[in-house]
Amino acid sequence: MSQGPDSASFPTRLLAWFDTHGRHDLPWQHPRTPYRVWVSEVMLQQTQVQTVIGYFERFLARFPDLPSLAAANEDEVLALWSGLGYYSRARNLHRAAQACVARHGGTLPQEIDALSALPGIGRSTAAAILAQAHGQRRAILDGNVKRVLTRLLGEAEWPGKSAVERRLWAEAEARLPHERLADYTQALMDFGATHCTARKPRCGDCPMRSECQAHAADAVARIPARKPAKATPTRAVRLLVFRDKEGRVLLERRVAKGVWQGLWSVPEAADDDAAKALRATFGADDGTALPAFLHAFSHYRLQASPILHRVREARDPGAAHDHRWVTPADYDALGLPRPIRTLLESLP
C-alpha cells in the first residue's frame, strides 16, 4: 500500500470539493468552540449527522458549557441522551467534564496527550477537537476516513487490523495540509459521509478518481473489507412491568456493567423462580403476556418477553433499593433505553 501519484494534491482537491459540496451550517460549527466540537464528536461516534443535530441542540440548551455539564447529575445527562444509544459515551462525556473541572481549570486541555487521556476521548477524537477548535495540524482516522483511505490506496485487508491501521494513520498524517486544518478535518468527514459512502459511492464525479486504486481495480464495492464475522448470540429475558392502580410503573436503575448501565429499566427475571420472587416482593398478580420483541446490540441480540403485572398496592422498596414508581410524565427526566420507553408507551 502506497500513496498514489496525485496524493500531494489531495488536500487541495478535497478542500475545493468541500467549498462547494461540504456541510457549512452544522450547529457545532457556529461557534466552533472546543466544548461544542467535543460534544458533537462524541455524539457522532456510531451515529449519523441528521440524528445527532436534534440531540446536540437539546444537550447544549441544557448544558451550554463544560462546567454546567460537570455540575449535572448523571440522570440529567442520560435523560438527554435517551434514544441516542451507546450510553457509555454519555457517561464518559460527563466524567471527562468533571475531570476537566478538577484538573484543567474547567476547560478541555490543548495538549493531545492530556486530551486523549480523558474518558471517551481517543486519538482520533482528540485530533478532531484540536484541529477544528484550535487549527492544530492533527490527523483523524474515524470510520469515514478509513473508508476513503482504504479505497484510495487499494487496501484489501480489514482496516481494523493493527498493522493496517498503523499504515492508515501514517497515510492520514502524510496528507495533512499546512492551512485550513479545521475545514480539512470537516471535509474528510463530509467526503466519507456524503460522497465516498459505504453503499453507492459517487465515483462518477469523484475528485479523487484518478488517484483511487480501488476504482482502477473495479474493487470499490469490496473495499474496505468487512470485519471477520462472528456468530451473534441471543439472550432471552423476561421484562416484568409492574403497574399499580394509579397507572404508575416500577423502574429500577441498572447498576451492572454492560448495556444500559446507569439507565432506568423495568425489572428483569431470568427464570420462573426469579419472576415469582419479584411478584411476591411487590404484591403483583401472575400477569399478562405482552408482545415479545427483539432488540439488536452491537455484540448480541436481546429477545425480550414482557409481562404486565397489576399491583394491588404499590410497596415502597425503600431508600436502600434503586427502584422508583413513576408516571409517564416522569419519563423525560429519566435515562430510559428507547426499547423500554417504547414498551411503556405502548402499554394497554
Short mmCIF file of N, CA and C in Angstrom, two decimals, residues 127-268:
data_model
loop_
_atom_site.label_atom_id
_atom_site.label_comp_id
_atom_site.label_asym_id
_atom_site.label_seq_id
_atom_site.Cartn_x
_atom_site.Cartn_y
_atom_site.Cartn_z
N ALA A 127 -7.74 14.50 18.14
CA ALA A 127 -7.22 15.22 16.99
C ALA A 127 -8.31 16.05 16.31
N ALA A 128 -9.52 15.50 16.22
CA ALA A 128 -10.63 16.24 15.60
C ALA A 128 -10.96 17.50 16.39
N ILE A 129 -10.91 17.42 17.71
CA ILE A 129 -11.18 18.59 18.55
C ILE A 129 -10.09 19.65 18.34
N LEU A 130 -8.85 19.22 18.40
CA LEU A 130 -7.74 20.18 18.31
C LEU A 130 -7.64 20.80 16.92
N ALA A 131 -7.91 20.02 15.89
CA ALA A 131 -7.85 20.56 14.53
C ALA A 131 -8.98 21.55 14.27
N GLN A 132 -10.19 21.19 14.70
CA GLN A 132 -11.35 22.03 14.39
C GLN A 132 -11.45 23.25 15.30
N ALA A 133 -11.12 23.09 16.57
CA ALA A 133 -11.29 24.20 17.51
C ALA A 133 -10.05 25.08 17.62
N HIS A 134 -8.87 24.51 17.36
CA HIS A 134 -7.63 25.27 17.54
C HIS A 134 -6.76 25.33 16.29
N GLY A 135 -7.18 24.67 15.21
CA GLY A 135 -6.39 24.71 13.99
C GLY A 135 -5.09 23.95 14.07
N GLN A 136 -4.96 23.02 15.02
CA GLN A 136 -3.73 22.25 15.13
C GLN A 136 -3.64 21.25 13.97
N ARG A 137 -2.41 20.95 13.59
CA ARG A 137 -2.18 20.04 12.46
C ARG A 137 -2.18 18.60 12.98
N ARG A 138 -3.38 18.04 13.07
CA ARG A 138 -3.58 16.71 13.63
C ARG A 138 -4.41 15.87 12.66
N ALA A 139 -4.02 14.62 12.49
CA ALA A 139 -4.74 13.70 11.61
C ALA A 139 -5.84 12.99 12.36
N ILE A 140 -6.96 12.74 11.69
CA ILE A 140 -8.04 11.94 12.25
C ILE A 140 -8.15 10.64 11.47
N LEU A 141 -8.76 9.64 12.09
CA LEU A 141 -8.94 8.35 11.42
C LEU A 141 -10.21 7.69 11.96
N ASP A 142 -11.35 8.31 11.66
CA ASP A 142 -12.62 7.69 12.04
C ASP A 142 -13.05 6.75 10.92
N GLY A 143 -14.26 6.20 11.05
CA GLY A 143 -14.72 5.22 10.07
C GLY A 143 -14.80 5.76 8.66
N ASN A 144 -15.26 7.01 8.52
CA ASN A 144 -15.35 7.60 7.19
C ASN A 144 -13.98 7.76 6.55
N VAL A 145 -13.00 8.21 7.35
CA VAL A 145 -11.66 8.42 6.82
C VAL A 145 -11.01 7.09 6.45
N LYS A 146 -11.24 6.07 7.27
CA LYS A 146 -10.70 4.75 6.93
C LYS A 146 -11.25 4.27 5.58
N ARG A 147 -12.53 4.49 5.35
CA ARG A 147 -13.12 4.06 4.08
C ARG A 147 -12.50 4.81 2.90
N VAL A 148 -12.35 6.11 3.03
CA VAL A 148 -11.75 6.91 1.95
C VAL A 148 -10.32 6.44 1.67
N LEU A 149 -9.52 6.29 2.71
CA LEU A 149 -8.11 5.95 2.51
C LEU A 149 -7.94 4.53 1.99
N THR A 150 -8.71 3.57 2.52
CA THR A 150 -8.54 2.20 2.02
C THR A 150 -8.90 2.11 0.54
N ARG A 151 -9.88 2.87 0.10
CA ARG A 151 -10.22 2.86 -1.32
C ARG A 151 -9.15 3.56 -2.16
N LEU A 152 -8.71 4.70 -1.70
CA LEU A 152 -7.65 5.41 -2.42
C LEU A 152 -6.41 4.54 -2.60
N LEU A 153 -6.09 3.78 -1.58
CA LEU A 153 -4.85 3.03 -1.55
C LEU A 153 -5.01 1.57 -1.96
N GLY A 154 -6.25 1.16 -2.25
CA GLY A 154 -6.49 -0.21 -2.66
C GLY A 154 -6.18 -1.22 -1.58
N GLU A 155 -6.39 -0.84 -0.33
CA GLU A 155 -6.09 -1.72 0.81
C GLU A 155 -7.17 -2.81 0.90
N ALA A 156 -6.77 -4.07 0.67
CA ALA A 156 -7.73 -5.16 0.61
C ALA A 156 -8.04 -5.76 1.97
N GLU A 157 -7.18 -5.54 2.97
CA GLU A 157 -7.39 -6.15 4.27
C GLU A 157 -8.33 -5.30 5.13
N TRP A 158 -8.92 -5.94 6.14
CA TRP A 158 -9.82 -5.25 7.06
C TRP A 158 -9.06 -4.12 7.76
N PRO A 159 -9.57 -2.88 7.72
CA PRO A 159 -8.83 -1.74 8.29
C PRO A 159 -8.73 -1.76 9.80
N GLY A 160 -9.45 -2.66 10.47
CA GLY A 160 -9.33 -2.76 11.92
C GLY A 160 -8.11 -3.55 12.37
N LYS A 161 -7.43 -4.22 11.46
CA LYS A 161 -6.20 -4.94 11.84
C LYS A 161 -5.13 -3.95 12.24
N SER A 162 -4.37 -4.29 13.26
CA SER A 162 -3.40 -3.34 13.83
C SER A 162 -2.40 -2.85 12.79
N ALA A 163 -1.87 -3.75 11.99
CA ALA A 163 -0.86 -3.35 11.01
C ALA A 163 -1.47 -2.43 9.96
N VAL A 164 -2.68 -2.73 9.52
CA VAL A 164 -3.35 -1.89 8.52
C VAL A 164 -3.65 -0.52 9.12
N GLU A 165 -4.13 -0.50 10.35
CA GLU A 165 -4.47 0.77 10.98
C GLU A 165 -3.24 1.65 11.13
N ARG A 166 -2.10 1.05 11.46
CA ARG A 166 -0.86 1.84 11.56
C ARG A 166 -0.52 2.49 10.21
N ARG A 167 -0.69 1.73 9.15
CA ARG A 167 -0.40 2.28 7.82
C ARG A 167 -1.38 3.40 7.48
N LEU A 168 -2.62 3.24 7.85
CA LEU A 168 -3.62 4.27 7.55
C LEU A 168 -3.33 5.55 8.35
N TRP A 169 -2.89 5.41 9.59
CA TRP A 169 -2.51 6.60 10.36
C TRP A 169 -1.37 7.34 9.67
N ALA A 170 -0.40 6.59 9.19
CA ALA A 170 0.73 7.23 8.50
C ALA A 170 0.27 7.96 7.25
N GLU A 171 -0.65 7.35 6.52
CA GLU A 171 -1.18 7.98 5.31
C GLU A 171 -1.98 9.23 5.67
N ALA A 172 -2.79 9.14 6.72
CA ALA A 172 -3.60 10.30 7.13
C ALA A 172 -2.70 11.47 7.52
N GLU A 173 -1.62 11.18 8.21
CA GLU A 173 -0.70 12.25 8.61
C GLU A 173 0.06 12.82 7.42
N ALA A 174 0.42 11.97 6.48
CA ALA A 174 1.19 12.43 5.32
C ALA A 174 0.38 13.36 4.42
N ARG A 175 -0.94 13.25 4.46
CA ARG A 175 -1.81 14.05 3.59
C ARG A 175 -2.29 15.35 4.24
N LEU A 176 -1.87 15.63 5.45
CA LEU A 176 -2.33 16.84 6.13
C LEU A 176 -1.83 18.10 5.41
N PRO A 177 -2.69 19.10 5.24
CA PRO A 177 -2.23 20.39 4.71
C PRO A 177 -1.57 21.21 5.83
N HIS A 178 -1.08 22.37 5.47
CA HIS A 178 -0.49 23.27 6.46
C HIS A 178 -1.43 24.43 6.80
N GLU A 179 -2.53 24.53 6.09
CA GLU A 179 -3.51 25.59 6.32
C GLU A 179 -4.90 24.98 6.31
N ARG A 180 -5.86 25.76 6.84
CA ARG A 180 -7.28 25.37 6.85
C ARG A 180 -7.48 23.98 7.47
N LEU A 181 -6.85 23.75 8.61
CA LEU A 181 -6.96 22.43 9.25
C LEU A 181 -8.37 22.11 9.71
N ALA A 182 -9.08 23.12 10.21
CA ALA A 182 -10.45 22.88 10.66
C ALA A 182 -11.33 22.47 9.48
N ASP A 183 -11.24 23.21 8.37
CA ASP A 183 -12.04 22.88 7.19
C ASP A 183 -11.63 21.53 6.61
N TYR A 184 -10.33 21.26 6.58
CA TYR A 184 -9.85 19.98 6.03
C TYR A 184 -10.41 18.80 6.83
N THR A 185 -10.41 18.94 8.16
CA THR A 185 -10.91 17.86 9.01
C THR A 185 -12.39 17.63 8.76
N GLN A 186 -13.17 18.71 8.69
CA GLN A 186 -14.59 18.58 8.39
C GLN A 186 -14.78 18.02 6.98
N ALA A 187 -13.94 18.44 6.04
CA ALA A 187 -14.06 17.97 4.66
C ALA A 187 -13.86 16.46 4.57
N LEU A 188 -12.88 15.94 5.29
CA LEU A 188 -12.65 14.49 5.28
C LEU A 188 -13.89 13.73 5.77
N MET A 189 -14.45 14.20 6.87
CA MET A 189 -15.63 13.53 7.41
C MET A 189 -16.81 13.65 6.46
N ASP A 190 -17.00 14.82 5.88
CA ASP A 190 -18.11 15.03 4.95
C ASP A 190 -17.95 14.19 3.70
N PHE A 191 -16.72 14.14 3.18
CA PHE A 191 -16.48 13.39 1.94
C PHE A 191 -16.82 11.92 2.12
N GLY A 192 -16.41 11.35 3.26
CA GLY A 192 -16.74 9.95 3.51
C GLY A 192 -18.21 9.73 3.77
N ALA A 193 -18.85 10.71 4.42
CA ALA A 193 -20.26 10.53 4.81
C ALA A 193 -21.22 10.77 3.65
N THR A 194 -20.85 11.64 2.70
CA THR A 194 -21.82 12.03 1.67
C THR A 194 -21.39 11.69 0.24
N HIS A 195 -20.12 11.41 0.01
CA HIS A 195 -19.65 11.17 -1.36
C HIS A 195 -19.06 9.76 -1.50
N CYS A 196 -18.01 9.49 -0.76
CA CYS A 196 -17.39 8.16 -0.79
C CYS A 196 -18.06 7.28 0.25
N THR A 197 -19.35 7.02 0.03
CA THR A 197 -20.17 6.33 1.01
C THR A 197 -19.97 4.82 0.96
N ALA A 198 -20.44 4.15 2.01
CA ALA A 198 -20.29 2.70 2.07
C ALA A 198 -21.05 2.03 0.93
N ARG A 199 -22.27 2.51 0.67
CA ARG A 199 -23.08 1.98 -0.42
C ARG A 199 -23.31 3.09 -1.44
N LYS A 200 -23.25 2.76 -2.68
CA LYS A 200 -23.47 3.69 -3.79
C LYS A 200 -22.58 4.92 -3.72
N PRO A 201 -21.27 4.72 -3.64
CA PRO A 201 -20.36 5.89 -3.68
C PRO A 201 -20.46 6.57 -5.03
N ARG A 202 -20.23 7.87 -5.04
CA ARG A 202 -20.38 8.67 -6.26
C ARG A 202 -19.04 8.72 -7.01
N CYS A 203 -18.66 7.61 -7.58
CA CYS A 203 -17.36 7.53 -8.25
C CYS A 203 -17.35 8.36 -9.54
N GLY A 204 -18.51 8.53 -10.16
CA GLY A 204 -18.55 9.22 -11.45
C GLY A 204 -18.07 10.64 -11.40
N ASP A 205 -18.35 11.35 -10.31
CA ASP A 205 -17.89 12.74 -10.20
C ASP A 205 -16.96 12.93 -9.01
N CYS A 206 -16.19 11.91 -8.71
CA CYS A 206 -15.28 11.96 -7.56
C CYS A 206 -14.00 12.71 -7.94
N PRO A 207 -13.61 13.72 -7.17
CA PRO A 207 -12.38 14.45 -7.48
C PRO A 207 -11.12 13.64 -7.24
N MET A 208 -11.26 12.48 -6.56
CA MET A 208 -10.10 11.64 -6.27
C MET A 208 -10.03 10.42 -7.19
N ARG A 209 -10.87 10.37 -8.22
CA ARG A 209 -10.97 9.15 -9.02
C ARG A 209 -9.64 8.77 -9.67
N SER A 210 -8.88 9.77 -10.13
CA SER A 210 -7.61 9.45 -10.80
C SER A 210 -6.60 8.82 -9.85
N GLU A 211 -6.77 9.07 -8.54
CA GLU A 211 -5.86 8.52 -7.54
C GLU A 211 -6.35 7.21 -6.96
N CYS A 212 -7.63 6.92 -7.11
CA CYS A 212 -8.26 5.83 -6.38
C CYS A 212 -7.91 4.47 -6.98
N GLN A 213 -7.13 3.71 -6.23
CA GLN A 213 -6.70 2.39 -6.71
C GLN A 213 -7.84 1.38 -6.66
N ALA A 214 -8.79 1.55 -5.74
CA ALA A 214 -9.95 0.65 -5.72
C ALA A 214 -10.78 0.84 -6.98
N HIS A 215 -10.96 2.09 -7.40
CA HIS A 215 -11.72 2.36 -8.63
C HIS A 215 -10.99 1.78 -9.85
N ALA A 216 -9.68 1.94 -9.88
CA ALA A 216 -8.89 1.43 -11.01
C ALA A 216 -9.00 -0.10 -11.12
N ALA A 217 -9.12 -0.76 -9.98
CA ALA A 217 -9.19 -2.22 -9.96
C ALA A 217 -10.63 -2.73 -9.94
N ASP A 218 -11.61 -1.82 -10.09
CA ASP A 218 -13.03 -2.17 -10.04
C ASP A 218 -13.34 -2.93 -8.74
N ALA A 219 -12.77 -2.42 -7.64
CA ALA A 219 -12.91 -3.11 -6.34
C ALA A 219 -13.56 -2.22 -5.29
N VAL A 220 -14.20 -1.12 -5.70
CA VAL A 220 -14.77 -0.19 -4.72
C VAL A 220 -15.79 -0.87 -3.83
N ALA A 221 -16.61 -1.76 -4.40
CA ALA A 221 -17.65 -2.42 -3.62
C ALA A 221 -17.07 -3.38 -2.58
N ARG A 222 -15.84 -3.82 -2.78
CA ARG A 222 -15.22 -4.78 -1.86
C ARG A 222 -14.33 -4.13 -0.82
N ILE A 223 -14.10 -2.82 -0.96
CA ILE A 223 -13.20 -2.10 -0.06
C ILE A 223 -13.97 -0.97 0.64
N PRO A 224 -13.82 -0.81 1.95
CA PRO A 224 -12.98 -1.60 2.85
C PRO A 224 -13.55 -2.98 3.12
N ALA A 225 -12.67 -3.93 3.41
CA ALA A 225 -13.10 -5.28 3.74
C ALA A 225 -13.89 -5.27 5.04
N ARG A 226 -14.85 -6.14 5.12
CA ARG A 226 -15.66 -6.24 6.33
C ARG A 226 -14.89 -6.94 7.45
N LYS A 227 -15.26 -6.60 8.66
CA LYS A 227 -14.70 -7.28 9.82
C LYS A 227 -15.07 -8.76 9.76
N PRO A 228 -14.13 -9.65 10.06
CA PRO A 228 -14.46 -11.08 10.06
C PRO A 228 -15.68 -11.36 10.94
N ALA A 229 -16.62 -12.07 10.37
CA ALA A 229 -17.91 -12.27 11.05
C ALA A 229 -17.78 -13.22 12.23
N LYS A 230 -18.53 -12.91 13.27
CA LYS A 230 -18.67 -13.80 14.41
C LYS A 230 -20.15 -14.07 14.62
N ALA A 231 -20.45 -15.23 15.16
CA ALA A 231 -21.85 -15.55 15.44
C ALA A 231 -22.38 -14.58 16.49
N THR A 232 -23.58 -14.05 16.25
CA THR A 232 -24.20 -13.12 17.20
C THR A 232 -25.12 -13.89 18.14
N PRO A 233 -24.78 -13.95 19.43
CA PRO A 233 -25.63 -14.71 20.35
C PRO A 233 -26.93 -13.97 20.66
N THR A 234 -27.92 -14.74 21.11
CA THR A 234 -29.20 -14.18 21.51
C THR A 234 -29.43 -14.49 22.99
N ARG A 235 -29.79 -13.46 23.74
CA ARG A 235 -30.08 -13.65 25.17
C ARG A 235 -31.56 -13.40 25.41
N ALA A 236 -32.21 -14.37 26.02
CA ALA A 236 -33.64 -14.25 26.32
C ALA A 236 -33.82 -13.71 27.74
N VAL A 237 -34.78 -12.81 27.91
CA VAL A 237 -35.04 -12.24 29.22
C VAL A 237 -36.52 -11.90 29.36
N ARG A 238 -37.02 -12.02 30.56
CA ARG A 238 -38.39 -11.58 30.84
C ARG A 238 -38.34 -10.18 31.44
N LEU A 239 -39.15 -9.31 30.91
CA LEU A 239 -39.27 -7.95 31.43
C LEU A 239 -40.57 -7.86 32.20
N LEU A 240 -40.46 -7.56 33.49
CA LEU A 240 -41.63 -7.53 34.36
C LEU A 240 -42.09 -6.09 34.54
N VAL A 241 -43.25 -5.81 33.97
CA VAL A 241 -43.81 -4.46 34.04
C VAL A 241 -44.84 -4.44 35.17
N PHE A 242 -44.45 -3.87 36.30
CA PHE A 242 -45.36 -3.76 37.45
C PHE A 242 -46.08 -2.42 37.37
N ARG A 243 -47.41 -2.45 37.34
CA ARG A 243 -48.19 -1.21 37.26
C ARG A 243 -49.25 -1.20 38.36
N ASP A 244 -49.31 -0.09 39.11
CA ASP A 244 -50.27 -0.02 40.20
C ASP A 244 -51.59 0.59 39.72
N LYS A 245 -52.56 0.69 40.63
CA LYS A 245 -53.89 1.15 40.24
C LYS A 245 -53.91 2.62 39.84
N GLU A 246 -52.86 3.35 40.18
CA GLU A 246 -52.77 4.75 39.78
C GLU A 246 -52.10 4.93 38.42
N GLY A 247 -51.70 3.82 37.80
CA GLY A 247 -51.06 3.89 36.49
C GLY A 247 -49.57 4.08 36.54
N ARG A 248 -48.97 4.03 37.72
CA ARG A 248 -47.52 4.16 37.83
C ARG A 248 -46.86 2.81 37.53
N VAL A 249 -45.65 2.85 36.99
CA VAL A 249 -44.89 1.63 36.75
C VAL A 249 -43.62 1.67 37.59
N LEU A 250 -43.12 0.49 37.89
CA LEU A 250 -41.91 0.37 38.70
C LEU A 250 -40.69 0.30 37.79
N LEU A 251 -39.73 1.18 38.03
CA LEU A 251 -38.46 1.14 37.31
C LEU A 251 -37.33 0.87 38.29
N GLU A 252 -36.26 0.30 37.77
CA GLU A 252 -35.06 0.10 38.57
C GLU A 252 -33.86 0.58 37.78
N ARG A 253 -32.88 1.11 38.51
CA ARG A 253 -31.65 1.56 37.85
C ARG A 253 -30.74 0.36 37.63
N ARG A 254 -30.26 0.24 36.42
CA ARG A 254 -29.34 -0.85 36.10
C ARG A 254 -27.94 -0.47 36.59
N VAL A 255 -27.38 -1.30 37.44
CA VAL A 255 -26.07 -1.00 38.02
C VAL A 255 -24.98 -1.90 37.48
N ALA A 256 -25.36 -3.05 36.91
CA ALA A 256 -24.34 -3.97 36.40
C ALA A 256 -23.65 -3.37 35.19
N LYS A 257 -22.40 -3.75 34.98
CA LYS A 257 -21.69 -3.30 33.80
C LYS A 257 -22.33 -3.90 32.56
N GLY A 258 -22.19 -3.20 31.46
CA GLY A 258 -22.76 -3.69 30.22
C GLY A 258 -23.75 -2.69 29.65
N VAL A 259 -24.62 -3.17 28.76
CA VAL A 259 -25.56 -2.28 28.10
C VAL A 259 -26.54 -1.67 29.10
N TRP A 260 -26.90 -0.44 28.84
CA TRP A 260 -27.88 0.30 29.63
C TRP A 260 -27.41 0.56 31.06
N GLN A 261 -26.12 0.46 31.32
CA GLN A 261 -25.60 0.72 32.66
C GLN A 261 -25.98 2.13 33.10
N GLY A 262 -26.54 2.24 34.30
CA GLY A 262 -26.92 3.53 34.85
C GLY A 262 -28.27 4.04 34.38
N LEU A 263 -28.90 3.35 33.43
CA LEU A 263 -30.21 3.78 32.94
C LEU A 263 -31.31 3.14 33.78
N TRP A 264 -32.52 3.64 33.57
CA TRP A 264 -33.68 3.10 34.26
C TRP A 264 -34.42 2.15 33.33
N SER A 265 -34.80 0.99 33.87
CA SER A 265 -35.50 -0.01 33.07
C SER A 265 -36.50 -0.72 33.98
N VAL A 266 -37.25 -1.64 33.40
CA VAL A 266 -38.15 -2.45 34.21
C VAL A 266 -37.38 -3.63 34.77
N PRO A 267 -37.83 -4.22 35.88
CA PRO A 267 -37.12 -5.38 36.43
C PRO A 267 -37.06 -6.53 35.43
N GLU A 268 -35.99 -7.32 35.52
CA GLU A 268 -35.81 -8.48 34.66
C GLU A 268 -35.81 -9.75 35.51
#
